[in-house]
Short mmCIF file of C-alpha atoms in Angstrom, two decimals:
data_model
loop_
_atom_site.label_atom_id
_atom_site.label_comp_id
_atom_site.label_asym_id
_atom_site.label_seq_id
_atom_site.Cartn_x
_atom_site.Cartn_y
_atom_site.Cartn_z
CA MET B 255 -56.33 84.97 7.15
CA ILE B 256 -53.55 82.48 7.49
CA GLU B 257 -52.38 84.16 11.05
CA ARG B 258 -55.92 83.72 12.22
CA ASN B 259 -54.94 80.04 11.26
CA LEU B 260 -51.80 79.60 13.11
CA LYS B 261 -52.96 80.98 16.51
CA THR B 262 -56.27 78.06 16.42
CA LEU B 263 -53.24 76.25 15.64
CA LEU B 264 -51.33 76.69 18.15
CA LYS B 265 -54.16 76.97 20.88
CA ILE B 266 -54.76 73.83 19.65
CA ILE B 267 -51.36 72.48 19.92
CA HIS B 268 -51.40 74.07 23.72
CA LEU B 269 -54.43 72.27 24.83
CA ALA B 270 -53.25 68.70 23.34
CA ASN B 271 -49.70 69.73 24.82
CA SER B 272 -51.52 70.31 28.48
CA PRO B 273 -53.83 67.08 28.57
CA SER B 274 -55.90 66.48 32.10
CA TYR B 275 -57.71 63.55 31.04
CA SER B 276 -61.54 65.09 31.48
CA GLY B 277 -62.11 65.94 28.47
CA ALA B 278 -62.46 69.45 28.23
CA GLU B 279 -59.53 70.13 26.13
CA PHE B 280 -61.60 68.33 23.73
CA LYS B 281 -64.51 70.79 24.13
CA GLU B 282 -62.33 73.39 23.92
CA MET B 283 -60.51 72.14 20.65
CA ALA B 284 -64.24 71.97 19.43
CA ASN B 285 -65.42 75.29 20.00
CA LEU B 286 -61.86 76.73 18.66
CA ILE B 287 -62.50 74.68 15.07
CA SER B 288 -66.63 75.40 15.21
CA GLU B 289 -65.24 79.08 15.36
CA GLU B 290 -62.12 78.53 12.93
CA PHE B 291 -64.45 76.93 10.14
CA GLY B 292 -67.79 78.66 10.89
CA VAL B 293 -69.62 75.88 11.06
CA GLU B 294 -72.23 75.23 13.99
CA ASN B 295 -71.73 71.67 14.67
CA CYS B 296 -68.52 70.56 15.42
CA ARG B 297 -67.73 66.19 17.05
CA ILE B 298 -64.17 65.03 17.87
CA TYR B 299 -65.05 60.82 18.04
CA ALA B 300 -62.76 58.03 19.62
CA MET B 301 -61.10 54.61 17.75
CA ASP B 302 -61.94 52.02 20.89
CA THR B 303 -58.60 49.60 20.93
CA ASN B 304 -60.09 47.48 19.14
CA CYS B 305 -61.04 49.37 15.97
CA ILE B 306 -64.46 48.52 15.99
CA THR B 307 -66.26 51.44 17.50
CA LEU B 308 -66.34 55.17 16.76
CA SER B 309 -67.47 57.10 20.11
CA LEU B 310 -68.49 60.70 20.94
CA LYS B 311 -65.30 62.41 22.19
CA ALA B 312 -66.74 66.31 22.94
CA ILE B 313 -69.30 68.58 20.44
CA ASN B 314 -68.97 71.77 21.24
CA ASP B 315 -71.39 74.78 22.48
CA GLY B 316 -74.53 74.08 20.73
CA GLY B 317 -73.74 71.69 18.81
CA TYR B 318 -76.56 68.89 18.00
CA SER B 319 -76.01 66.13 20.23
CA GLY B 320 -78.63 63.48 19.47
CA GLU B 321 -78.30 59.79 21.41
CA GLU B 322 -78.21 58.73 17.40
CA ILE B 323 -74.84 60.24 16.72
CA SER B 324 -72.95 59.50 19.80
CA ARG B 325 -71.33 55.93 18.50
CA TYR B 326 -70.73 55.07 14.96
CA ARG B 327 -69.13 51.71 13.68
CA ILE B 328 -65.89 51.80 11.53
CA GLY B 329 -67.02 51.80 7.86
CA SER B 330 -71.21 53.00 8.96
CA TRP B 331 -72.11 56.38 7.74
CA LEU B 332 -69.74 59.75 7.22
CA VAL B 333 -67.82 59.46 10.76
CA GLY B 334 -67.29 55.50 10.15
CA ALA B 335 -66.51 55.76 6.65
CA THR B 336 -63.89 58.72 6.74
CA ALA B 337 -61.90 56.08 9.54
CA SER B 338 -62.00 53.33 7.07
CA LYS B 339 -60.56 55.48 4.21
CA LYS B 340 -58.47 57.78 6.22
CA GLU B 341 -59.01 60.31 4.05
CA ILE B 342 -61.17 63.11 4.35
CA ILE B 343 -64.79 63.27 2.88
CA GLU B 344 -66.86 66.38 2.40
CA ILE B 345 -70.61 66.89 1.11
CA GLY B 346 -70.62 71.10 0.22
CA ASP B 347 -74.53 71.08 -0.47
CA ILE B 348 -76.91 68.45 -0.05
CA SER B 349 -78.94 69.41 -2.50
CA ASN B 350 -76.00 68.66 -5.01
CA ALA B 351 -75.08 65.48 -3.07
CA THR B 352 -74.90 61.99 -5.43
CA ILE B 353 -76.43 58.77 -4.40
CA GLU B 354 -73.27 57.39 -2.52
CA GLU B 355 -72.62 60.46 -0.67
CA LEU B 356 -76.12 61.08 0.62
CA ALA B 357 -75.94 57.02 1.35
CA LEU B 358 -73.21 58.52 4.28
CA LEU B 359 -75.26 60.65 5.59
CA ASP B 360 -77.87 60.74 8.60
CA GLU B 361 -78.65 63.94 9.67
CA ALA B 362 -79.64 65.10 6.24
CA ASP B 363 -83.22 66.87 7.65
CA ARG B 364 -80.64 68.92 9.91
CA TYR B 365 -77.39 70.18 7.73
CA SER B 366 -76.50 70.90 4.04
CA PHE B 367 -73.01 70.57 4.49
CA PHE B 368 -70.46 67.92 6.29
CA ALA B 369 -66.84 67.35 6.43
CA SER B 370 -64.69 64.86 8.18
CA SER B 371 -61.38 63.93 9.11
CA PRO B 372 -59.30 61.03 10.00
CA ILE B 373 -57.43 61.73 13.13
CA VAL B 374 -54.91 59.90 12.48
CA ASP B 375 -51.36 59.53 13.33
CA ASP B 376 -48.36 57.59 11.69
CA LYS B 377 -50.70 55.32 10.26
CA THR B 378 -52.78 54.62 13.46
CA ILE B 379 -56.21 55.86 13.23
CA TYR B 380 -57.45 57.43 16.84
CA GLY B 381 -60.83 59.09 15.42
CA VAL B 382 -63.12 61.35 13.53
CA LEU B 383 -63.16 65.38 13.39
CA TYR B 384 -66.65 66.07 11.58
CA ILE B 385 -68.04 69.12 11.09
CA SER B 386 -71.23 70.28 9.97
CA SER B 387 -73.45 73.57 9.26
CA GLU B 388 -76.72 74.46 7.81
CA ARG B 389 -75.44 76.60 5.11
CA PRO B 390 -73.92 75.12 2.21
CA LYS B 391 -70.25 75.20 1.83
CA SER B 392 -67.07 74.25 0.27
CA LEU B 393 -63.62 73.63 1.71
CA SER B 394 -60.42 75.40 0.00
CA ASP B 395 -57.32 73.55 -0.21
CA LYS B 396 -56.11 75.59 2.75
CA ASP B 397 -59.20 74.87 4.63
CA LYS B 398 -58.22 70.93 4.00
CA GLU B 399 -54.66 71.50 5.15
CA LEU B 400 -55.99 73.18 8.43
CA LEU B 401 -58.53 70.58 9.20
CA TYR B 402 -56.11 68.12 8.06
CA ALA B 403 -53.29 69.85 10.68
CA VAL B 404 -55.81 69.97 13.21
CA SER B 405 -56.88 66.72 13.19
CA GLN B 406 -53.36 65.35 13.20
CA VAL B 407 -52.58 67.21 16.33
CA ILE B 408 -55.71 66.12 18.15
CA ALA B 409 -54.32 62.13 17.32
CA THR B 410 -51.54 63.06 19.99
CA SER B 411 -53.82 64.05 22.84
CA LEU B 412 -56.12 60.97 22.08
CA ARG B 413 -52.65 58.96 21.26
CA GLU B 414 -51.92 60.31 25.17
CA GLU B 415 -54.87 60.05 26.81
CA ARG B 416 -54.94 56.55 25.35
CA PHE B 417 -51.53 55.42 26.98
CA HIS B 418 -52.78 56.91 30.08
CA THR B 419 -55.87 54.91 30.09
CA GLU B 420 -53.95 52.15 29.17
CA ALA B 421 -51.48 52.34 31.57
CA GLN B 422 -54.19 52.75 34.34
CA LYS B 423 -56.19 49.91 33.22
CA VAL B 424 -52.46 47.87 33.23
CA ALA B 425 -51.76 49.15 37.20
CA ARG B 426 -54.98 48.68 37.69
CA GLU B 427 -55.09 45.19 37.52
CA PHE B 428 -52.03 43.90 38.63
CA SER B 429 -53.06 46.00 42.12
CA ILE B 430 -56.12 43.59 41.38
CA LEU B 431 -53.78 40.29 40.77
CA TYR B 432 -51.64 41.41 43.71
CA GLU B 433 -54.88 42.05 46.18
CA ILE B 434 -55.96 38.53 45.27
CA SER B 435 -52.57 36.65 45.19
CA THR B 436 -52.40 37.89 49.30
CA ALA B 437 -56.14 37.40 49.67
CA THR B 438 -56.02 33.25 48.18
CA MET B 439 -52.24 33.15 50.90
CA THR B 440 -54.32 33.61 53.92
CA THR B 441 -56.16 30.25 53.37
CA ILE B 442 -55.01 26.62 52.49
CA LYS B 443 -58.37 25.01 52.73
CA LEU B 444 -60.04 24.23 49.58
CA ASP B 445 -63.59 25.38 50.42
CA ARG B 446 -62.00 28.57 52.05
CA LEU B 447 -59.89 29.10 49.01
CA LEU B 448 -62.50 28.60 45.81
CA HIS B 449 -64.87 31.01 47.90
CA ILE B 450 -62.40 33.97 48.06
CA ILE B 451 -61.22 33.23 44.51
CA LEU B 452 -65.00 33.41 43.16
CA THR B 453 -65.46 36.72 45.30
CA ALA B 454 -62.95 38.51 43.88
CA VAL B 455 -64.25 37.51 40.32
CA THR B 456 -67.60 39.03 41.44
CA VAL B 457 -67.03 41.92 43.91
CA GLY B 458 -66.63 45.54 42.46
CA ASP B 459 -63.44 46.03 42.92
CA GLY B 460 -62.31 42.29 41.49
CA LEU B 461 -63.46 41.33 38.11
CA GLU B 462 -66.90 42.45 38.62
CA PHE B 463 -69.38 39.68 37.02
CA ASN B 464 -72.97 39.29 38.16
CA ARG B 465 -71.90 35.85 38.71
CA ALA B 466 -69.51 32.98 39.15
CA ILE B 467 -69.17 28.82 39.61
CA LEU B 468 -65.93 27.59 39.61
CA MET B 469 -65.64 23.44 38.60
CA LEU B 470 -62.96 21.43 39.14
CA VAL B 471 -61.96 17.81 37.30
CA ASN B 472 -62.65 14.57 38.79
CA GLU B 473 -59.83 12.31 36.79
CA ARG B 474 -61.27 9.19 38.53
CA SER B 475 -64.88 9.61 37.96
CA ASN B 476 -64.48 11.64 34.39
CA ILE B 477 -66.28 14.16 34.82
CA ILE B 478 -66.43 18.07 35.72
CA GLN B 479 -68.52 18.57 39.23
CA GLY B 480 -69.08 21.71 40.51
CA MET B 481 -67.56 22.71 43.74
CA MET B 482 -69.01 26.40 44.26
CA GLY B 483 -71.03 29.18 43.04
CA VAL B 484 -71.06 32.70 44.30
CA GLY B 485 -73.21 35.78 43.00
CA PRO B 486 -76.98 37.03 44.12
CA ASP B 487 -79.58 35.26 43.26
CA SER B 488 -82.56 37.99 42.07
CA ILE B 489 -82.18 41.06 40.75
CA GLU B 490 -82.89 42.51 43.62
CA ASP B 491 -80.31 41.51 46.17
CA ALA B 492 -77.78 42.48 42.97
CA TRP B 493 -79.10 45.97 43.27
CA LYS B 494 -78.71 45.94 46.61
CA ALA B 495 -74.81 44.16 46.89
CA TRP B 496 -73.84 47.38 44.53
CA GLY B 497 -75.76 49.43 46.89
CA GLU B 498 -73.92 48.39 49.48
CA PHE B 499 -70.02 48.11 48.08
CA SER B 500 -70.84 51.84 46.56
CA ILE B 501 -71.31 52.78 50.21
CA ASN B 502 -69.00 50.54 51.87
CA ARG B 503 -66.18 50.57 49.18
CA ARG B 504 -64.70 47.61 50.88
CA GLY B 505 -61.52 45.92 49.09
CA LEU B 506 -61.20 42.58 48.67
CA LEU B 507 -58.89 41.75 51.66
CA GLU B 508 -61.21 43.43 53.60
CA ILE B 509 -64.52 41.23 52.43
CA VAL B 510 -62.04 38.31 52.75
CA SER B 511 -61.01 39.16 56.57
CA ALA B 512 -64.60 39.98 57.49
CA GLN B 513 -65.94 36.35 56.20
CA ILE B 514 -62.47 34.75 57.66
CA LYS B 515 -63.93 36.19 60.95
CA GLU B 516 -67.06 35.02 60.89
CA GLY B 517 -65.93 31.72 60.44
CA LYS B 518 -68.09 30.63 57.51
CA VAL B 519 -68.50 30.19 53.54
CA PRO B 520 -72.22 32.30 52.76
CA SER B 521 -74.08 30.66 51.88
CA SER B 522 -76.91 31.12 48.80
CA ARG B 523 -78.96 28.98 46.23
CA LEU B 524 -76.65 29.64 43.48
CA ASN B 525 -73.98 28.15 45.62
CA GLU B 526 -76.19 24.99 46.38
CA ILE B 527 -77.35 24.35 43.06
CA ALA B 528 -73.69 24.55 41.57
CA LYS B 529 -72.58 21.74 43.96
CA THR B 530 -75.02 19.55 41.96
CA ILE B 531 -73.52 20.37 39.08
CA ARG B 532 -71.93 17.13 36.78
CA LEU B 533 -70.63 17.11 33.41
CA PRO B 534 -69.10 14.05 31.92
CA LEU B 535 -65.50 15.24 29.92
CA ASP B 536 -66.23 13.57 26.73
CA SER B 537 -69.67 15.53 26.13
CA SER B 538 -69.85 18.64 23.37
CA CYS B 539 -70.80 20.94 25.96
CA ILE B 540 -68.58 23.88 25.92
CA VAL B 541 -67.51 23.29 29.46
CA ALA B 542 -65.96 20.05 28.51
CA ARG B 543 -64.31 21.26 25.31
CA THR B 544 -62.88 24.02 27.86
CA VAL B 545 -61.16 21.71 29.38
CA ARG B 546 -60.10 19.52 26.71
CA GLU B 547 -59.37 22.28 24.22
CA GLN B 548 -57.55 24.26 27.30
CA ARG B 549 -59.06 27.52 25.88
CA SER B 550 -61.85 29.80 26.95
CA PHE B 551 -64.93 30.44 25.52
CA ASN B 552 -67.25 33.65 25.30
CA VAL B 553 -70.79 32.16 24.61
CA ALA B 554 -73.77 34.31 23.29
CA THR B 555 -76.86 32.80 22.80
CA GLU B 556 -76.81 33.30 18.95
CA ASP B 557 -73.48 31.87 18.55
CA GLU B 558 -74.27 28.27 16.49
CA GLY B 559 -72.50 25.46 17.08
CA GLN B 560 -71.95 26.03 20.77
CA THR B 561 -73.42 23.43 22.73
CA ILE B 562 -74.75 24.24 25.90
CA SER B 563 -75.26 21.65 28.73
CA ARG B 564 -78.97 21.31 29.58
CA GLU B 565 -78.20 20.87 33.28
CA LEU B 566 -76.38 24.50 33.24
CA SER B 567 -78.94 26.18 31.15
CA GLU B 568 -81.93 25.06 33.04
CA LYS B 569 -80.79 24.84 36.63
CA LEU B 570 -78.15 28.44 36.37
CA GLY B 571 -80.61 30.30 33.85
CA LEU B 572 -76.93 30.77 31.49
CA SER B 573 -76.99 31.56 27.95
CA THR B 574 -74.80 34.17 27.49
CA PHE B 575 -71.64 33.39 29.67
CA ALA B 576 -68.06 32.43 29.20
CA SER B 577 -65.62 29.94 30.78
CA VAL B 578 -61.91 30.01 31.39
CA PRO B 579 -59.73 26.80 32.08
CA LEU B 580 -57.83 26.79 35.58
CA MET B 581 -54.50 26.17 34.49
CA ALA B 582 -51.17 24.41 36.92
CA SER B 583 -48.36 22.91 35.75
CA GLY B 584 -49.46 22.54 32.04
CA LYS B 585 -52.74 20.77 32.75
CA VAL B 586 -56.53 21.69 33.55
CA VAL B 587 -57.37 21.54 36.72
CA GLY B 588 -61.10 23.27 36.87
CA VAL B 589 -62.91 25.88 35.50
CA ILE B 590 -64.53 29.15 35.75
CA ILE B 591 -67.79 30.06 34.36
CA VAL B 592 -69.17 33.84 34.75
CA ASP B 593 -71.96 35.52 33.50
CA ASN B 594 -73.69 39.31 33.38
CA CYS B 595 -76.94 37.78 33.86
CA PHE B 596 -78.67 41.19 35.99
CA ASN B 597 -77.08 43.81 34.37
CA LYS B 598 -76.84 42.62 31.24
CA ARG B 599 -73.22 43.94 30.40
CA PRO B 600 -71.40 41.94 27.45
CA ILE B 601 -68.70 40.11 28.14
CA THR B 602 -65.60 41.43 26.25
CA ASP B 603 -62.86 40.07 24.63
CA GLU B 604 -60.56 42.33 27.28
CA ASP B 605 -62.65 40.67 30.01
CA ILE B 606 -61.49 36.93 28.77
CA ARG B 607 -58.32 38.43 28.75
CA PHE B 608 -58.18 39.96 32.43
CA LEU B 609 -60.62 36.88 33.68
CA THR B 610 -57.80 34.44 31.32
CA MET B 611 -54.30 35.73 33.66
CA PHE B 612 -56.24 35.44 37.04
CA ALA B 613 -57.33 32.01 36.25
CA ASN B 614 -53.73 30.45 35.81
CA GLN B 615 -53.19 32.72 38.76
CA ALA B 616 -56.15 30.91 40.56
CA GLY B 617 -55.03 27.77 39.30
CA LEU B 618 -52.04 27.23 40.83
CA ALA B 619 -53.31 28.30 44.11
CA ILE B 620 -56.13 25.33 44.20
CA GLU B 621 -53.81 23.00 42.96
CA ASN B 622 -51.16 23.54 46.17
CA SER B 623 -54.26 23.57 48.17
CA LEU B 624 -55.65 19.89 46.65
CA LEU B 625 -51.49 18.83 47.05
CA TYR B 626 -51.91 20.06 50.52
CA SER B 627 -54.99 18.46 50.70
CA ASP B 628 -53.94 15.20 49.43
CA ILE B 629 -50.82 15.50 51.96
CA ASN B 630 -52.87 15.81 55.03
CA GLU B 631 -54.78 12.72 53.99
CA ALA B 632 -51.35 11.05 53.59
CA HIS B 633 -49.96 12.21 56.99
CA LEU B 634 -53.74 10.92 58.63
CA GLU B 635 -53.39 7.29 56.86
CA LEU B 636 -49.94 7.12 58.06
CA LYS B 637 -50.72 8.32 61.52
CA GLU B 638 -53.56 5.64 61.65
CA THR B 639 -51.19 3.06 60.67
CA HIS B 640 -48.88 3.52 62.62
CA ASP B 641 -51.25 3.89 65.54
CA ARG B 642 -52.48 0.21 64.18
CA LEU B 643 -48.73 -0.77 64.60
CA LEU B 644 -48.19 0.05 67.96
CA GLN B 645 -51.05 -1.34 69.04
CA SER B 646 -50.13 -4.68 67.53
CA GLU B 647 -46.65 -4.40 68.89
CA LYS B 648 -48.48 -3.70 72.49
CA LEU B 649 -50.88 -7.04 71.74
CA ALA B 650 -47.45 -9.10 70.68
CA ALA B 651 -45.95 -8.10 73.82
CA LEU B 652 -48.95 -9.16 75.46
CA GLY B 653 -48.96 -12.04 73.89
CA GLU B 654 -45.37 -13.12 74.55
CA MET B 655 -45.65 -12.33 78.18
CA ALA B 656 -48.92 -14.17 78.85
CA ALA B 657 -47.27 -16.85 77.46
CA ASN B 658 -44.54 -17.11 79.48
CA VAL B 659 -46.92 -16.77 82.12
CA ALA B 660 -48.46 -19.54 81.20
CA HIS B 661 -45.35 -21.41 81.22
CA GLU B 662 -44.46 -20.43 84.43
CA ILE B 663 -47.92 -21.51 85.70
CA ARG B 664 -48.48 -24.55 84.27
CA ASN B 665 -45.51 -26.44 85.51
CA PRO B 666 -46.44 -26.15 89.33
CA LEU B 667 -50.14 -26.45 88.33
CA THR B 668 -49.04 -30.28 87.07
CA SER B 669 -47.10 -31.18 90.28
CA LEU B 670 -50.56 -29.77 92.06
CA GLY B 671 -52.80 -32.01 89.24
CA GLY B 672 -51.04 -34.98 89.66
CA PHE B 673 -50.67 -35.49 93.41
CA ALA B 674 -54.14 -33.96 94.02
CA ARG B 675 -55.06 -36.98 91.43
CA ARG B 676 -52.96 -39.52 93.61
CA LEU B 677 -54.72 -38.62 97.07
CA LEU B 678 -58.15 -38.83 94.90
CA LYS B 679 -57.46 -42.31 94.14
CA LYS B 680 -56.10 -42.98 98.16
CA LEU B 681 -58.83 -41.22 99.98
CA GLU B 682 -61.81 -43.96 98.16
CA GLY B 683 -64.27 -44.43 100.50
CA HIS B 684 -62.67 -41.70 102.87
CA THR B 685 -65.01 -37.97 103.43
CA GLU B 686 -62.26 -36.23 102.60
CA LYS B 687 -62.56 -37.63 98.93
CA ARG B 688 -64.81 -34.79 98.01
CA TYR B 689 -62.27 -32.40 98.87
CA ALA B 690 -59.74 -33.85 96.53
CA GLU B 691 -62.28 -33.97 93.93
CA ILE B 692 -62.57 -30.15 93.95
CA ILE B 693 -58.78 -29.72 93.69
CA VAL B 694 -58.83 -31.88 90.64
CA LYS B 695 -61.66 -30.34 88.89
CA GLU B 696 -59.87 -26.80 89.23
CA VAL B 697 -56.63 -27.79 88.18
CA GLU B 698 -58.06 -29.11 85.08
CA ARG B 699 -60.13 -26.05 84.37
CA LEU B 700 -56.59 -23.97 85.29
CA GLU B 701 -54.98 -26.13 82.73
CA ALA B 702 -57.88 -25.19 80.04
CA LEU B 703 -57.55 -21.79 80.57
CA LEU B 704 -53.56 -22.06 80.03
CA THR B 705 -54.30 -24.19 76.86
CA ASP B 706 -56.53 -21.12 75.37
CA ILE B 707 -53.77 -18.98 76.55
CA LEU B 708 -51.01 -20.01 74.65
CA VAL B 709 -53.52 -21.01 71.56
CA LEU B 710 -54.13 -17.28 71.37
CA SER B 711 -50.54 -16.19 71.85
CA ARG B 712 -49.43 -18.58 68.91
CA LYS B 713 -48.93 -17.52 65.44
CA SER B 714 -51.41 -19.28 63.23
CA ALA B 715 -49.73 -20.90 60.72
CA GLY B 716 -52.62 -21.65 58.85
CA SER B 717 -54.15 -24.67 57.69
CA PHE B 718 -55.47 -25.76 54.39
CA LYS B 719 -57.41 -28.54 53.22
CA SER B 720 -59.19 -29.58 49.54
CA HIS B 721 -63.04 -28.59 48.97
CA ASN B 722 -65.15 -29.02 45.82
CA LEU B 723 -65.90 -25.30 44.65
CA ASN B 724 -69.17 -26.46 43.53
CA LYS B 725 -70.39 -27.66 47.02
CA ILE B 726 -69.28 -24.20 48.58
#
């Protein structure tokens, strides 16, 4: 018997030390345990990283696999209670079970014997090993020792798988952030940058939210204004987009490159609505609080005390969503609002964590774009001022030249006018008098013209007079 136990344990150790992360080794473990303990049913449950839910990892061949036993919360039923207490729980015969023991069972009509052992290693709970049988049974101390030893071996395998999963997750996150960073460097124009950011939030190879809206803080007007929205307008559009993505499997850079090649930002009804949204910064709305408190919010319809703007609720149909601040240089420059209104996938704390990492990077890109826009605007103003200054200098030079020319013309013109007037007096009674009159008239016209030129070329000193303001 001991030799058989050791062989079973060694087989399980071998399976635990050669993980494929496909789940096949856990199913083989369940088959070995079922055979060793002589039970019809053996299940291995894995704890999630938040230590809240236990999910069915593997079940032996022929074991009961109803939907109702696929997931348990810690503390609930026999599996959840075992994880909570971190000790073996055994019910040898249901007919002799106490009220407390019966309260742990959800399959009392199917089995007579139940036992579960915590899959624990170094005080960390990784899951629960569960066995049951249609026949009453009693575990000896040796059986319990074997069950606990097997559980510890499985714990090492689940721990390695968790590390592997976490490593893959971190690598994927860094890969996504790198791709997003590369994509945001393809442009400095604000509208193009905002669309790249929102595409990264919603695309299948990105953060995978259904819809995303970006709002920027307008400190002059003390409001948060909608800038852009990206996402399908209906469930039909959503399924169509997801289907196309699953076929084409294009990355973010490919999608962005294709949009840049088209030369325009794709329009949608969501985008048009998002641009009309204006929220006061001092309001009690969650989005305004995201800016003021510089923190993220995960909003659910059942959460009391969390105010959702009527404008957001009516125009966008937002009920369950998340809002994350866009940080840059220690202040909030905007807010990203995301939801999963079509596939109804809950937004988890992990989603918020990754979105926050992305938002910090996006905030810096937006700040650089806004600074570029300010510099570009200042450059244009400076150029206009420079052009006006050049024009003023040209006009001043032209005025000075006109004044010099006027002075040079006035001197001979004065002589001509003087002699023409003397000649006019001498020709009194002669027919040639009319010619002298024409000369005098034209000289006077030229003198008036020169006077106007000299007035325009001089700098005005201004003229001040006292007036009654009541009359004005």
